[in-house]
């Protein structure tokens, strides 16, 4: 069975992981303290999560739950702020195999963190590659229509 990542809905803080199959996840003996789990009326803020309300002994908690493996993947894909602060060359590499469908920058362009650099089509889906930090485009090593493999360097930012 999959692990679930539990996040506080109000603060967005990670509460922890939950293994639904674990024996330690059982209701307290007292009927008054038995948790009641309800589907929240407010949709989850992040796609892939489910909002729930949990009531325990009269206390109401709003939580967002998602598959822990998906949450780990999301964390790894998020740009690290410390990495965005370095000032050496940054190579933007292909993360999936596919075909480049657009290149939105040229050598010498000034880019901001999060700006779209190019798009790769894989399995009929468009995947955008964005600048991990502010900088100047030093090299563009791909062109529209080119087939790329994971790990291929596509753009270098100074």
Tab-separated table of C-alpha atoms in Angstrom:
chain	number	residue	atom	x	y	z
A	1	UNK	CA	0.000	0.000	0.000
A	2	UNK	CA	1.231	3.554	-0.640
A	3	UNK	CA	2.351	6.040	1.988
A	4	UNK	CA	0.491	9.341	2.205
A	5	UNK	CA	1.990	12.795	2.839
A	6	UNK	CA	-0.106	14.896	5.251
A	7	UNK	CA	0.077	18.704	5.032
A	8	UNK	CA	-1.533	21.328	7.303
A	9	UNK	CA	-3.990	23.126	5.035
A	10	UNK	CA	-3.749	26.497	6.801
A	11	UNK	CA	0.041	26.829	7.006
A	12	UNK	CA	1.097	24.472	4.209
A	13	UNK	CA	3.565	22.836	6.632
A	14	UNK	CA	4.300	19.149	6.217
A	15	UNK	CA	2.922	17.229	9.197
A	16	UNK	CA	4.381	13.888	8.218
A	17	UNK	CA	3.844	10.686	6.302
A	18	UNK	CA	1.134	8.146	7.039
A	19	UNK	CA	1.131	4.477	6.130
A	20	UNK	CA	-2.551	3.489	5.912
A	21	UNK	CA	-1.621	-0.197	6.309
A	22	UNK	CA	0.358	0.319	9.517
A	23	UNK	CA	-1.083	-1.207	12.667
A	24	UNK	CA	-0.372	2.002	14.591
A	25	UNK	CA	-3.052	3.806	12.589
A	26	UNK	CA	-6.078	2.740	14.609
A	27	UNK	CA	-8.931	4.587	16.223
A	28	UNK	CA	-8.632	5.498	19.928
A	29	UNK	CA	-10.684	3.231	22.179
A	30	UNK	CA	-13.132	5.904	23.342
A	31	UNK	CA	-16.019	6.589	20.913
A	32	UNK	CA	-15.764	10.308	21.827
A	33	UNK	CA	-12.159	10.418	20.646
A	34	UNK	CA	-12.590	8.345	17.514
A	35	UNK	CA	-11.428	10.447	14.548
A	36	UNK	CA	-14.075	11.380	12.030
A	37	UNK	CA	-12.698	12.026	8.531
A	38	UNK	CA	-14.832	14.153	6.197
A	39	UNK	CA	-14.160	15.352	2.674
A	40	UNK	CA	-13.431	19.068	2.926
A	41	UNK	CA	-15.767	21.532	1.246
A	42	UNK	CA	-12.793	23.545	-0.054
A	43	UNK	CA	-10.830	21.947	-2.921
A	44	UNK	CA	-7.123	21.191	-2.477
A	45	UNK	CA	-4.751	24.015	-3.442
A	46	UNK	CA	-2.311	21.696	-5.221
A	47	UNK	CA	-3.265	19.241	-7.963
A	48	UNK	CA	-2.774	15.647	-6.811
A	49	UNK	CA	-3.787	16.345	-3.215
A	50	UNK	CA	-7.107	15.677	-1.484
A	51	UNK	CA	-8.505	18.013	1.179
A	52	UNK	CA	-9.992	16.372	4.256
A	53	UNK	CA	-11.350	17.531	7.598
A	54	UNK	CA	-10.557	15.411	10.636
A	55	UNK	CA	-12.517	15.852	13.882
A	56	UNK	CA	-10.966	14.350	17.037
A	57	UNK	CA	-12.574	14.904	20.448
A	58	UNK	CA	-14.294	18.047	19.179
A	59	UNK	CA	-11.142	19.504	17.568
A	60	UNK	CA	-11.371	20.131	13.818
A	61	UNK	CA	-8.273	19.894	11.594
A	62	UNK	CA	-8.080	20.755	7.882
A	63	UNK	CA	-5.478	18.637	6.100
A	64	UNK	CA	-4.322	17.990	2.548
A	65	UNK	CA	-3.259	14.429	1.749
A	66	UNK	CA	-1.291	13.207	-1.247
A	67	UNK	CA	0.689	10.136	-2.186
A	68	UNK	CA	4.110	10.406	-0.457
A	69	UNK	CA	6.006	9.271	-3.569
A	70	UNK	CA	4.314	12.037	-5.571
A	71	UNK	CA	5.179	14.548	-2.835
A	72	UNK	CA	8.845	13.443	-2.879
A	73	UNK	CA	8.928	13.831	-6.663
A	74	UNK	CA	7.381	17.311	-6.371
A	75	UNK	CA	10.014	18.340	-3.797
A	76	UNK	CA	12.881	17.110	-5.987
A	77	UNK	CA	11.484	18.966	-9.001
A	78	UNK	CA	11.217	22.254	-7.103
A	79	UNK	CA	14.183	24.562	-7.584
A	80	UNK	CA	16.337	24.877	-4.485
A	81	UNK	CA	16.673	28.523	-3.444
A	82	UNK	CA	20.370	28.066	-2.616
A	83	UNK	CA	21.025	26.739	-6.125
A	84	UNK	CA	19.362	29.831	-7.572
A	85	UNK	CA	21.844	32.092	-5.739
A	86	UNK	CA	25.071	30.767	-7.260
A	87	UNK	CA	26.639	32.846	-10.023
A	88	UNK	CA	28.504	30.266	-12.139
A	89	UNK	CA	27.192	28.747	-15.348
A	90	UNK	CA	23.985	26.739	-14.953
A	91	UNK	CA	23.194	23.978	-17.412
A	92	UNK	CA	19.509	23.356	-18.090
A	93	UNK	CA	19.177	19.719	-19.095
A	94	UNK	CA	16.410	17.599	-20.587
A	95	UNK	CA	14.605	15.606	-17.915
A	96	UNK	CA	12.571	13.450	-20.304
A	97	UNK	CA	13.050	12.180	-23.858
A	98	UNK	CA	11.067	14.049	-26.474
A	99	UNK	CA	11.043	16.566	-29.305
A	100	UNK	CA	11.736	20.280	-28.827
A	101	UNK	CA	8.634	22.142	-29.998
A	102	UNK	CA	9.714	25.701	-29.161
A	103	UNK	CA	12.792	27.625	-28.074
A	104	UNK	CA	11.827	30.909	-26.404
A	105	UNK	CA	15.293	32.385	-25.744
A	106	UNK	CA	18.383	33.292	-27.734
A	107	UNK	CA	22.032	33.835	-26.848
A	108	UNK	CA	22.428	37.080	-24.889
A	109	UNK	CA	18.845	37.191	-23.596
A	110	UNK	CA	18.411	38.222	-19.971
A	111	UNK	CA	16.179	35.702	-18.166
A	112	UNK	CA	14.467	35.764	-14.791
A	113	UNK	CA	14.020	32.766	-12.504
A	114	UNK	CA	10.932	30.845	-13.626
A	115	UNK	CA	10.914	32.273	-17.146
A	116	UNK	CA	10.102	29.748	-19.892
A	117	UNK	CA	13.185	28.750	-21.865
A	118	UNK	CA	11.808	26.060	-24.166
A	119	UNK	CA	9.202	23.333	-24.442
A	120	UNK	CA	9.629	19.617	-25.098
A	121	UNK	CA	6.815	17.390	-26.329
A	122	UNK	CA	6.732	13.878	-24.912
A	123	UNK	CA	3.836	11.450	-25.348
A	124	UNK	CA	1.659	14.238	-26.804
A	125	UNK	CA	2.175	16.428	-23.727
A	126	UNK	CA	4.028	19.745	-23.675
A	127	UNK	CA	6.628	20.082	-20.904
A	128	UNK	CA	8.073	23.528	-20.231
A	129	UNK	CA	11.646	23.997	-19.060
A	130	UNK	CA	12.052	27.183	-17.042
A	131	UNK	CA	15.059	29.181	-15.896
A	132	UNK	CA	16.244	27.990	-12.470
A	133	UNK	CA	17.700	31.438	-11.691
A	134	UNK	CA	18.202	34.941	-13.082
A	135	UNK	CA	20.996	35.293	-15.619
A	136	UNK	CA	22.062	35.738	-19.224
A	137	UNK	CA	21.712	32.988	-21.821
A	138	UNK	CA	25.255	31.997	-22.833
A	139	UNK	CA	24.435	29.115	-25.193
A	140	UNK	CA	21.371	27.501	-26.720
A	141	UNK	CA	22.308	23.963	-27.680
A	142	UNK	CA	19.049	22.811	-29.264
A	143	UNK	CA	16.578	23.874	-31.934
A	144	UNK	CA	12.908	23.376	-32.702
A	145	UNK	CA	12.255	19.856	-33.957
A	146	UNK	CA	15.365	18.324	-32.393
A	147	UNK	CA	14.974	15.025	-30.489
A	148	UNK	CA	16.462	15.147	-26.966
A	149	UNK	CA	17.303	12.469	-24.415
A	150	UNK	CA	17.368	12.792	-20.599
A	151	UNK	CA	20.533	14.561	-19.493
A	152	UNK	CA	21.142	16.426	-22.781
A	153	UNK	CA	22.279	19.999	-22.108
A	154	UNK	CA	19.819	22.381	-23.769
A	155	UNK	CA	20.628	25.878	-22.462
A	156	UNK	CA	23.509	27.365	-20.441
A	157	UNK	CA	22.789	30.396	-18.252
A	158	UNK	CA	25.514	32.648	-16.785
